[in-house]
Coordinates of N, CA and C in Angstrom, one line a residue:
M1096 N 3.9 7.9 -2.9 CA 4.6 7.8 -1.7 C 4.8 6.3 -1.3
Q1097 N 6.0 6.0 -0.9 CA 6.4 4.6 -0.5 C 5.8 4.4 0.9
V1098 N 5.2 3.2 1.1 CA 4.6 2.9 2.4 C 5.8 2.3 3.2
I1099 N 6.1 2.9 4.4 CA 7.2 2.4 5.2 C 6.6 1.3 6.1
K1100 N 7.2 0.1 6.1 CA 6.9 -1.0 7.0 C 8.0 -1.3 7.8
P1101 N 8.0 -1.0 9.1 CA 9.1 -1.2 10.0 C 9.3 -2.7 10.4
V1102 N 9.7 -3.5 9.3 CA 10.0 -4.9 9.5 C 11.2 -5.3 8.7
G1103 N 11.8 -6.4 9.0 CA 12.9 -6.9 8.2 C 14.2 -6.3 8.8
R1104 N 15.3 -6.5 8.0 CA 16.6 -6.1 8.5 C 16.8 -4.6 8.7
E1105 N 16.0 -3.8 8.0 CA 16.1 -2.3 8.2 C 15.0 -1.8 9.1
A1106 N 14.4 -2.6 9.9 CA 13.3 -2.2 10.7 C 13.7 -1.0 11.6
A1107 N 14.8 -1.0 12.3 CA 15.2 0.0 13.2 C 15.3 1.4 12.5
A1108 N 15.9 1.4 11.3 CA 16.1 2.6 10.5 C 14.7 3.1 10.1
K1109 N 13.8 2.2 9.7 CA 12.5 2.7 9.3 C 11.7 3.3 10.4
K1110 N 11.9 2.7 11.6 CA 11.2 3.3 12.8 C 11.7 4.7 13.0
Y1111 N 13.0 4.9 12.9 CA 13.5 6.3 13.1 C 13.0 7.2 12.0
D1112 N 12.8 6.7 10.8 CA 12.3 7.5 9.7 C 10.8 8.0 10.0
I1113 N 10.0 7.1 10.6 CA 8.7 7.4 11.0 C 8.6 8.4 12.1
L1114 N 9.5 8.2 13.1 CA 9.5 9.1 14.2 C 10.1 10.5 13.8
S1115 N 11.0 10.5 12.9 CA 11.6 11.7 12.4 C 10.5 12.5 11.6
A1116 N 9.7 11.9 10.9 CA 8.6 12.5 10.2 C 7.6 13.2 11.2
M1117 N 7.3 12.5 12.2 CA 6.4 13.0 13.2 C 7.0 14.2 13.9
M1118 N 8.3 14.1 14.2 CA 9.0 15.2 14.9 C 9.0 16.5 14.0
A1119 N 9.3 16.3 12.7 CA 9.4 17.5 11.8 C 8.0 18.1 11.7
H1120 N 7.0 17.2 11.6 CA 5.6 17.7 11.5 C 5.2 18.5 12.7
A1121 N 5.6 18.0 13.9 CA 5.3 18.7 15.2 C 6.0 20.1 15.2
L1122 N 7.3 20.1 14.9 CA 8.0 21.3 15.0 C 7.5 22.4 14.0
A1123 N 6.9 22.0 12.9 CA 6.4 22.9 12.0 C 5.0 23.4 12.4
G1124 N 4.4 22.9 13.4 CA 3.1 23.3 13.8 C 3.1 24.2 15.1
D1125 N 1.9 24.4 15.6 CA 1.8 25.3 16.8 C 2.0 24.4 18.0
Q1126 N 1.9 25.1 19.2 CA 2.1 24.4 20.4 C 1.2 23.2 20.7
N1127 N -0.1 23.4 20.3 CA -1.1 22.3 20.5 C -0.7 21.1 19.6
A1128 N -0.3 21.3 18.4 CA 0.1 20.2 17.5 C 1.4 19.5 18.1
Q1129 N 2.3 20.3 18.6 CA 3.6 19.8 19.1 C 3.3 18.9 20.3
R1130 N 2.4 19.4 21.2 CA 2.1 18.6 22.4 C 1.4 17.3 22.0
L1131 N 0.4 17.3 21.1 CA -0.3 16.1 20.7 C 0.6 15.1 20.1
V1132 N 1.5 15.5 19.2 CA 2.4 14.6 18.5 C 3.4 14.0 19.5
L1133 N 3.9 14.9 20.4 CA 4.9 14.4 21.5 C 4.2 13.3 22.3
R1134 N 3.0 13.5 22.7 CA 2.3 12.5 23.5 C 2.1 11.2 22.8
L1135 N 1.8 11.3 21.5 CA 1.7 10.0 20.7 C 3.1 9.4 20.6
M1136 N 4.1 10.1 20.3 CA 5.5 9.6 20.3 C 5.9 8.9 21.6
A1137 N 5.4 9.5 22.7 CA 5.7 8.8 24.0 C 5.0 7.5 24.1
L1138 N 3.8 7.3 23.6 CA 3.1 6.0 23.6 C 3.9 5.0 22.6
I1139 N 4.3 5.5 21.5 CA 5.0 4.7 20.5 C 6.3 4.1 21.1
T1140 N 7.1 5.0 21.7 CA 8.4 4.6 22.1 C 8.4 3.8 23.4
T1141 N 7.3 3.9 24.1 CA 7.3 3.2 25.4 C 6.5 1.9 25.4
R1142 N 5.4 1.9 24.6 CA 4.4 0.7 24.8 C 4.0 0.2 23.5
Y1143 N 4.3 0.7 22.3 CA 3.8 0.2 21.1 C 4.5 -1.0 20.6
N1144 N 3.7 -2.0 20.1 CA 4.3 -3.2 19.5 C 4.3 -3.0 18.0
W1145 N 5.5 -2.7 17.5 CA 5.6 -2.4 16.1 C 5.3 -3.6 15.2
Q1146 N 5.7 -4.8 15.6 CA 5.4 -6.0 14.7 C 4.0 -6.3 14.6
R1147 N 3.2 -6.2 15.7 CA 1.8 -6.6 15.7 C 0.9 -5.4 15.5
N1148 N 1.5 -4.2 15.4 CA 0.7 -2.9 15.3 C -0.4 -2.9 16.4
E1149 N 0.1 -3.0 17.7 CA -0.8 -3.0 18.8 C -0.3 -2.0 19.9
L1150 N -1.2 -1.3 20.4 CA -1.0 -0.5 21.6 C -2.0 -0.8 22.6
V1151 N -1.6 -1.4 23.7 CA -2.5 -1.8 24.8 C -2.2 -1.1 26.0
M1152 N -2.9 0.0 26.4 CA -2.6 0.8 27.5 C -3.8 1.5 28.0
G1153 N -4.2 1.4 29.2 CA -5.4 2.0 29.8 C -5.2 3.5 30.0
Q1154 N -6.3 4.2 30.1 CA -6.3 5.7 30.2 C -5.6 6.1 31.5
R1155 N -5.7 5.4 32.5 CA -5.0 5.7 33.8 C -3.4 5.7 33.6
E1156 N -3.0 4.6 32.8 CA -1.6 4.5 32.6 C -1.1 5.6 31.6
I1157 N -1.9 5.9 30.6 CA -1.5 7.0 29.7 C -1.5 8.3 30.5
A1158 N -2.4 8.6 31.3 CA -2.4 9.8 32.1 C -1.2 10.0 32.9
R1159 N -0.7 8.9 33.5 CA 0.5 8.9 34.3 C 1.7 9.2 33.5
L1160 N 1.8 8.6 32.3 CA 2.9 8.8 31.4 C 2.9 10.3 30.9
W1161 N 1.7 10.8 30.6 CA 1.6 12.1 30.0 C 1.6 13.2 31.1
C1162 N 1.5 12.8 32.4 CA 1.4 13.8 33.5 C 0.2 14.7 33.3
V1163 N -0.9 14.1 33.0 CA -2.2 14.8 32.9 C -3.3 14.0 33.5
D1164 N -4.5 14.6 33.5 CA -5.6 13.9 34.1 C -6.3 13.0 33.0
E1165 N -7.2 12.1 33.3 CA -7.8 11.2 32.4 C -8.7 11.9 31.4
R1166 N -9.3 13.1 31.8 CA -10.1 13.8 30.9 C -9.3 14.3 29.7
T1167 N -8.0 14.8 30.0 CA -7.1 15.2 28.9 C -6.8 14.0 28.0
V1168 N -6.6 12.8 28.6 CA -6.3 11.7 27.8 C -7.4 11.4 26.8
K1169 N -8.7 11.4 27.3 CA -9.8 11.1 26.5 C -9.9 12.1 25.3
R1170 N -9.6 13.4 25.6 CA -9.7 14.4 24.6 C -8.7 14.2 23.5
D1171 N -7.4 14.0 23.9 CA -6.3 13.9 23.0 C -6.4 12.6 22.2
M1172 N -6.8 11.5 22.8 CA -7.0 10.3 22.1 C -8.1 10.4 21.1
A1173 N -9.1 11.1 21.4 CA -10.2 11.4 20.4 C -9.7 12.2 19.2
R1174 N -8.8 13.1 19.5 CA -8.2 13.9 18.4 C -7.4 13.0 17.5
L1175 N -6.6 12.1 18.1 CA -5.7 11.3 17.3 C -6.6 10.3 16.5
K1176 N -7.7 9.8 17.1 CA -8.6 8.9 16.3 C -9.3 9.7 15.2
G1177 N -9.6 10.9 15.4 CA -10.2 11.8 14.4 C -9.3 12.0 13.2
L1178 N -8.0 12.1 13.5 CA -7.0 12.3 12.5 C -6.8 11.0 11.7
G1179 N -7.2 9.9 12.3 CA -6.9 8.6 11.6 C -5.6 8.1 12.0
W1180 N -4.9 8.7 12.9 CA -3.6 8.2 13.3 C -3.7 7.0 14.3
I1181 N -4.7 7.0 15.1 CA -5.0 5.8 15.9 C -6.3 5.2 15.6
T1182 N -6.3 3.9 15.5 CA -7.5 3.1 15.2 C -7.8 2.1 16.3
V1183 N -9.1 1.7 16.4 CA -9.5 0.7 17.4 C -9.5 -0.6 16.8
K1184 N -8.6 -1.5 17.1 CA -8.6 -2.8 16.6 C -9.5 -3.8 17.3
K1185 N -9.6 -3.6 18.6 CA -10.5 -4.4 19.4 C -11.0 -3.6 20.6
Q1186 N -12.3 -3.4 20.6 CA -12.9 -2.5 21.7 C -12.8 -3.2 23.0
G1187 N -12.4 -2.5 24.1 CA -12.3 -3.0 25.4 C -13.7 -3.4 26.0
A1188 N -13.7 -4.4 26.8 CA -15.0 -4.9 27.4 C -14.6 -5.6 28.7
R1189 N -15.5 -5.6 29.7 CA -15.4 -6.3 30.9 C -14.1 -6.1 31.6
G1190 N -13.8 -4.8 31.8 CA -12.6 -4.4 32.5 C -11.3 -4.5 31.7
R1191 N -11.4 -4.9 30.4 CA -10.2 -5.0 29.6 C -10.1 -3.7 28.7
V1192 N -8.8 -3.2 28.6 CA -8.6 -2.0 27.8 C -8.7 -2.4 26.3
S1193 N -9.0 -1.4 25.5 CA -9.0 -1.6 24.0 C -7.7 -1.8 23.5
V1194 N -7.7 -2.6 22.4 CA -6.4 -2.8 21.6 C -6.4 -1.8 20.5
L1195 N -5.5 -0.9 20.5 CA -5.4 0.1 19.5 C -4.3 -0.2 18.5
G1196 N -4.5 0.4 17.3 CA -3.5 0.3 16.2 C -3.1 1.7 15.8
I1197 N -1.9 1.8 15.2 CA -1.4 3.1 14.7 C -1.3 3.0 13.2
D1198 N -2.0 3.9 12.5 CA -1.9 3.9 11.0 C -0.7 4.7 10.6
L1199 N 0.4 4.0 10.4 CA 1.6 4.6 10.0 C 1.6 5.2 8.6
E1200 N 0.8 4.6 7.7 CA 0.7 5.2 6.4 C 0.0 6.6 6.4
R1201 N -1.1 6.7 7.3 CA -1.8 7.9 7.4 C -0.9 9.0 8.0
I1202 N 0.0 8.6 9.0 CA 0.9 9.5 9.6 C 1.9 10.0 8.6
M1203 N 2.4 9.1 7.7 CA 3.4 9.6 6.8 C 2.8 10.5 5.7
L1204 N 1.5 10.2 5.4 CA 0.8 11.1 4.4 C 0.7 12.5 5.0
D1205 N 0.3 12.6 6.3 CA 0.0 13.9 6.9 C 1.2 14.7 7.2
T1206 N 2.3 14.0 7.4 CA 3.6 14.6 7.8 C 4.4 15.0 6.6
R1207 N 4.0 14.6 5.4 CA 4.9 14.8 4.2 C 5.3 16.2 3.9
P1208 N 4.4 17.2 4.1 CA 4.8 18.6 3.9 C 6.1 19.0 4.7
A1209 N 6.3 18.4 5.8 CA 7.4 18.8 6.6 C 8.7 18.0 6.3
W1210 N 8.6 17.0 5.4 CA 9.8 16.2 5.2 C 11.0 17.0 4.7
P1211 N 10.8 18.0 3.8 CA 12.0 18.7 3.3 C 12.8 19.4 4.4
N1212 N 12.1 19.7 5.6 CA 12.8 20.3 6.7 C 13.9 19.3 7.3
I1213 N 13.7 18.1 7.0 CA 14.7 17.1 7.5 C 15.9 17.0 6.6
G1214 N 15.6 17.1 5.3 CA 16.7 17.1 4.3 C 16.3 16.3 3.0
E1215 N 17.0 16.7 1.9 CA 16.7 16.0 0.6 C 17.0 14.5 0.7
D1216 N 18.0 14.1 1.4 CA 18.2 12.7 1.5 C 17.1 11.9 2.1
Y1217 N 16.4 12.5 3.1 CA 15.3 11.9 3.7 C 14.1 11.8 2.7
V1218 N 13.8 12.9 2.0 CA 12.7 12.9 1.1 C 13.0 11.8 0.0
A1219 N 14.2 11.7 -0.5 CA 14.5 10.7 -1.5 C 14.4 9.3 -1.0
R1220 N 14.7 9.1 0.3 CA 14.6 7.8 0.9 C 13.2 7.3 1.1
V1221 N 12.3 8.2 1.6 CA 11.0 7.7 2.0 C 9.9 8.2 1.0
G1222 N 10.3 9.0 0.0 CA 9.2 9.6 -0.8 C 9.1 9.0 -2.2
G1223 N 9.4 7.7 -2.3 CA 9.3 7.1 -3.6 C 7.9 6.8 -4.1
V1224 N 7.7 6.0 -5.1 CA 6.4 5.7 -5.7 C 5.7 4.7 -4.7
E1225 N 4.5 5.0 -4.4 CA 3.8 4.2 -3.5 C 3.4 2.8 -4.1
E1226 N 3.5 1.8 -3.2 CA 3.1 0.5 -3.7 C 1.7 0.3 -3.3
V1227 N 0.8 0.0 -4.2 CA -0.6 -0.3 -4.0 C -0.7 -1.6 -3.2
A1228 N -1.7 -1.8 -2.4 CA -1.7 -2.9 -1.5 C -1.4 -4.3 -2.1
D1229 N -1.9 -4.5 -3.3 CA -1.7 -5.8 -4.0 C -1.1 -5.6 -5.3
R1230 N 0.2 -5.8 -5.5 CA 0.9 -5.5 -6.8 C 0.5 -6.5 -7.9
T1231 N -0.2 -7.6 -7.5 CA -0.6 -8.5 -8.6 C -1.9 -8.0 -9.2
V1232 N -2.5 -7.0 -8.6 CA -3.7 -6.5 -9.2 C -3.4 -5.3 -10.1
V1233 N -3.9 -5.3 -11.3 CA -3.7 -4.1 -12.2 C -4.9 -3.3 -12.2
P1234 N -4.9 -2.1 -11.6 CA -6.1 -1.3 -11.5 C -6.6 -0.7 -12.8
F1235 N -7.9 -0.6 -13.0 CA -8.4 0.0 -14.2 C -8.4 1.5 -14.1
R1236 N -7.8 2.1 -15.0 CA -7.7 3.6 -15.0 C -9.0 4.1 -15.7
R1237 N -9.7 4.9 -15.0 CA -11.0 5.5 -15.5 C -10.8 6.9 -15.8
P1238 N -11.5 7.4 -16.8 CA -11.5 8.9 -17.0 C -12.2 9.6 -15.9
D1239 N -11.6 10.7 -15.5 CA -12.2 11.5 -14.4 C -13.5 12.1 -14.8
P1240 N -14.6 11.9 -14.1 CA -15.8 12.5 -14.4 C -15.8 14.0 -14.1
L1241 N -16.9 14.6 -14.4 CA -17.0 16.1 -14.1 C -16.7 16.3 -12.6
P1242 N -16.1 17.5 -12.3 CA -15.8 17.8 -10.9 C -17.1 17.7 -10.0
A1243 N -17.0 17.0 -8.9 CA -18.1 16.8 -8.0 C -18.3 18.0 -7.2
E1244 N -19.5 18.2 -6.7 CA -19.9 19.3 -5.8 C -19.9 18.8 -4.4
G1245 N -19.8 19.8 -3.5 CA -20.1 19.4 -2.1 C -19.0 18.6 -1.4
L1246 N -19.5 17.7 -0.5 CA -18.6 16.9 0.3 C -17.6 16.1 -0.5
W1247 N -18.1 15.3 -1.5 CA -17.3 14.4 -2.3 C -16.3 15.3 -3.1
G1248 N -16.7 16.4 -3.5 CA -15.8 17.3 -4.3 C -14.6 17.7 -3.4
R1249 N -14.8 18.0 -2.2 CA -13.7 18.4 -1.3 C -12.8 17.2 -0.9
A1250 N -13.5 16.1 -0.7 CA -12.7 14.8 -0.4 C -11.9 14.4 -1.6
R1251 N -12.4 14.5 -2.8 CA -11.7 14.1 -4.0 C -10.4 15.0 -4.1
A1252 N -10.6 16.3 -3.8 CA -9.4 17.2 -3.9 C -8.3 16.8 -2.9
M1253 N -8.8 16.4 -1.7 CA -7.8 16.0 -0.7 C -7.1 14.7 -1.1
L1254 N -7.8 13.8 -1.6 CA -7.2 12.5 -2.0 C -6.3 12.7 -3.1
S1255 N -6.7 13.5 -4.1 CA -5.8 13.8 -5.2 C -4.5 14.4 -4.8
G1256 N -4.6 15.4 -3.8 CA -3.4 16.0 -3.4 C -2.5 15.1 -2.6
E1257 N -3.0 14.1 -1.9 CA -2.2 13.2 -1.1 C -1.4 12.3 -2.0
D1258 N -2.0 11.7 -3.0 CA -1.4 10.8 -3.9 C -2.1 10.8 -5.3
G1259 N -1.6 11.5 -6.2 CA -2.2 11.6 -7.5 C -2.4 10.3 -8.3
A1260 N -1.4 9.5 -8.2 CA -1.4 8.2 -9.0 C -2.5 7.3 -8.4
L1261 N -2.5 7.2 -7.1 CA -3.5 6.4 -6.4 C -4.9 6.9 -6.7
Y1262 N -5.1 8.2 -6.6 CA -6.4 8.8 -6.9 C -6.8 8.5 -8.3
D1263 N -5.9 8.7 -9.3 CA -6.3 8.4 -10.7 C -6.7 7.0 -10.9
A1264 N -6.1 6.1 -10.2 CA -6.3 4.6 -10.4 C -7.6 4.2 -9.8
W1265 N -7.9 4.7 -8.6 CA -9.0 4.1 -7.8 C -10.1 5.1 -7.4
F1266 N -9.8 6.3 -7.0 CA -10.8 7.2 -6.5 C -11.5 8.1 -7.5
S1267 N -10.8 8.3 -8.6 CA -11.4 9.2 -9.6 C -12.7 8.7 -10.3
G1268 N -12.8 7.3 -10.3 CA -13.9 6.7 -10.9 C -15.2 6.6 -10.1
L1269 N -15.1 7.0 -8.8 CA -16.2 7.0 -7.9 C -17.1 8.1 -8.1
V1270 N -18.4 7.9 -8.1 CA -19.4 8.9 -8.4 C -20.2 9.2 -7.1
D1271 N -20.5 10.4 -6.8 CA -21.2 10.8 -5.6 C -22.7 10.3 -5.7
G1272 N -23.0 9.5 -4.6 CA -24.4 8.9 -4.5 C -25.2 9.6 -3.5
G1273 N -24.7 10.7 -2.9 CA -25.4 11.4 -1.9 C -25.1 11.0 -0.5
V1274 N -25.6 11.9 0.5 CA -25.4 11.7 1.9 C -26.7 11.5 2.5
E1275 N -26.9 10.4 3.3 CA -28.1 10.2 4.1 C -27.8 9.5 5.4
A1276 N -28.3 10.1 6.5 CA -28.2 9.6 7.8 C -26.7 9.5 8.2
G1277 N -25.9 10.5 7.8 CA -24.5 10.5 8.2 C -23.6 9.5 7.4
C1278 N -24.1 9.1 6.3 CA -23.3 8.1 5.5 C -23.3 8.6 4.0
L1279 N -22.0 8.7 3.5 CA -21.8 9.1 2.1 C -21.8 7.8 1.2
T1280 N -22.6 7.8 0.2 CA -22.6 6.7 -0.7 C -21.9 7.0 -2.0
L1281 N -20.9 6.2 -2.4 CA -20.1 6.4 -3.6 C -20.4 5.2 -4.5
L1282 N -20.6 5.5 -5.8 CA -20.9 4.5 -6.8 C -19.6 4.1 -7.6
A1283 N -19.2 2.8 -7.5 CA -18.0 2.4 -8.2 C -18.4 1.9 -9.6
P1284 N -17.4 2.0 -10.6 CA -17.7 1.6 -12.0 C -17.9 0.1 -12.2
S1285 N -17.4 -0.7 -11.2 CA -17.5 -2.2 -11.4 C -17.5 -2.9 -10.0
R1286 N -17.9 -4.1 -10.0 CA -17.8 -4.9 -8.7 C -16.4 -5.0 -8.2
F1287 N -15.5 -5.3 -9.2 CA -14.1 -5.5 -8.8 C -13.5 -4.2 -8.2
H1288 N -13.9 -3.1 -8.8 CA -13.4 -1.8 -8.3 C -13.9 -1.5 -6.9
A1289 N -15.2 -1.8 -6.7 CA -15.8 -1.6 -5.4 C -15.1 -2.5 -4.3
T1290 N -14.9 -3.8 -4.7 CA -14.3 -4.7 -3.7 C -12.9 -4.3 -3.4
Y1291 N -12.1 -3.9 -4.4 CA -10.7 -3.5 -4.1 C -10.7 -2.3 -3.1
I1292 N -11.5 -1.3 -3.3 CA -11.5 -0.2 -2.4 C -11.9 -0.6 -1.0
R1293 N -13.0 -1.4 -0.9 CA -13.4 -1.8 0.4 C -12.3 -2.6 1.1
T1294 N -11.6 -3.4 0.4 CA -10.5 -4.2 1.0 C -9.3 -3.5 1.4
H1295 N -8.9 -2.5 0.5 CA -7.5 -1.9 0.7 C -7.5 -0.4 1.0
L1296 N -8.6 0.3 0.6 CA -8.5 1.8 0.7 C -9.5 2.5 1.5
M1297 N -10.4 1.7 2.2 CA -11.5 2.3 2.9 C -11.0 3.3 4.0
A1298 N -9.9 2.9 4.7 CA -9.5 3.7 5.8 C -9.1 5.1 5.3
R1299 N -8.3 5.1 4.2 CA -7.9 6.4 3.6 C -9.1 7.2 3.2
L1300 N -10.0 6.6 2.5 CA -11.2 7.2 2.0 C -12.1 7.8 3.2
Q1301 N -12.3 7.0 4.2 CA -13.1 7.5 5.4 C -12.4 8.7 6.1
V1302 N -11.1 8.7 6.2 CA -10.4 9.8 6.9 C -10.6 11.1 6.1
A1303 N -10.5 11.0 4.7 CA -10.7 12.2 3.9 C -12.1 12.7 4.0
V1304 N -13.1 11.9 4.0 CA -14.5 12.3 4.1 C -14.7 12.9 5.5
R1305 N -14.2 12.3 6.6 CA -14.5 12.8 7.9 C -13.8 14.2 8.1
R1306 N -12.6 14.3 7.5 CA -12.0 15.6 7.7 C -12.7 16.7 6.9
C1307 N -13.4 16.4 5.9 CA -14.1 17.4 5.1 C -15.5 17.7 5.8
D1308 N -16.0 16.7 6.5 CA -17.3 16.9 7.2 C -17.4 15.9 8.3
P1309 N -17.0 16.3 9.6 CA -17.0 15.4 10.7 C -18.4 14.8 11.0
V1310 N -19.5 15.4 10.5 CA -20.8 14.9 10.7 C -21.0 13.6 10.0
V1311 N -20.4 13.4 8.9 CA -20.5 12.2 8.1 C -19.5 11.2 8.6
S1312 N -20.1 10.1 9.3 CA -19.2 9.2 10.0 C -19.0 7.9 9.3
A1313 N -19.7 7.7 8.1 CA -19.5 6.4 7.4 C -19.5 6.7 5.9
V1314 N -18.9 5.7 5.2 CA -18.8 5.7 3.7 C -19.2 4.4 3.2
R1315 N -20.1 4.3 2.2 CA -20.5 3.1 1.6 C -20.2 3.0 0.2
I1316 N -19.6 2.0 -0.3 CA -19.3 1.8 -1.7 C -20.2 0.8 -2.3
E1317 N -21.0 1.3 -3.4 CA -21.9 0.4 -4.1 C -21.4 0.1 -5.5
A1318 N -21.7 -1.1 -5.9 CA -21.2 -1.6 -7.2 C -22.5 -1.8 -8.1
P1319 N -22.2 -1.8 -9.4 CA -23.4 -2.1 -10.3 C -23.9 -3.4 -10.1
S1320 N -25.2 -3.6 -10.2 CA -25.9 -4.9 -10.0 C -25.7 -5.8 -11.2

């Protein structure tokens, strides 16, 4: 999948593509999903800074925009963070609200099943080959080990389904090191492999693991000594 970055001369069109994906995803879901996505779209279209990837808005302001109470805001923002659609860039302190970010790549991954509802031209435009974070780096392709059991097995299946090429290049070589104190340890085949995943792919990896088991809140990548 091509990562859409709403910058440059075609920024406006790319923003519409992202919002269209969210709309199609919502319409294909139930009423709860539709409401949640609509509320996020309201934040994006009114207060989101696309260039800086920043959303700075207090719960009281959000409640007023959504026409709900602050308890509903806390609940739905927690759901959006759990999905990985919203991230905390800077935690609020001393009366200042948190600076939030929106993971557009995660949103496009999750909405992809609904893209055909928009049209073949849309799928062709946004569904190309994904660009790995650093194109100057040539990833080492590792043979896939035996299918893992348990949590990592489920997370591997999710990552493979999202992007087979990226999975083959980077995630397939990770070996399950077990779960302890809410943290999944994964063993990388080399230091370079571990460093690249920590730098470029940790967010995607953590989302997959949390969706498979919400109790596991952290992922650690270990490299050979």
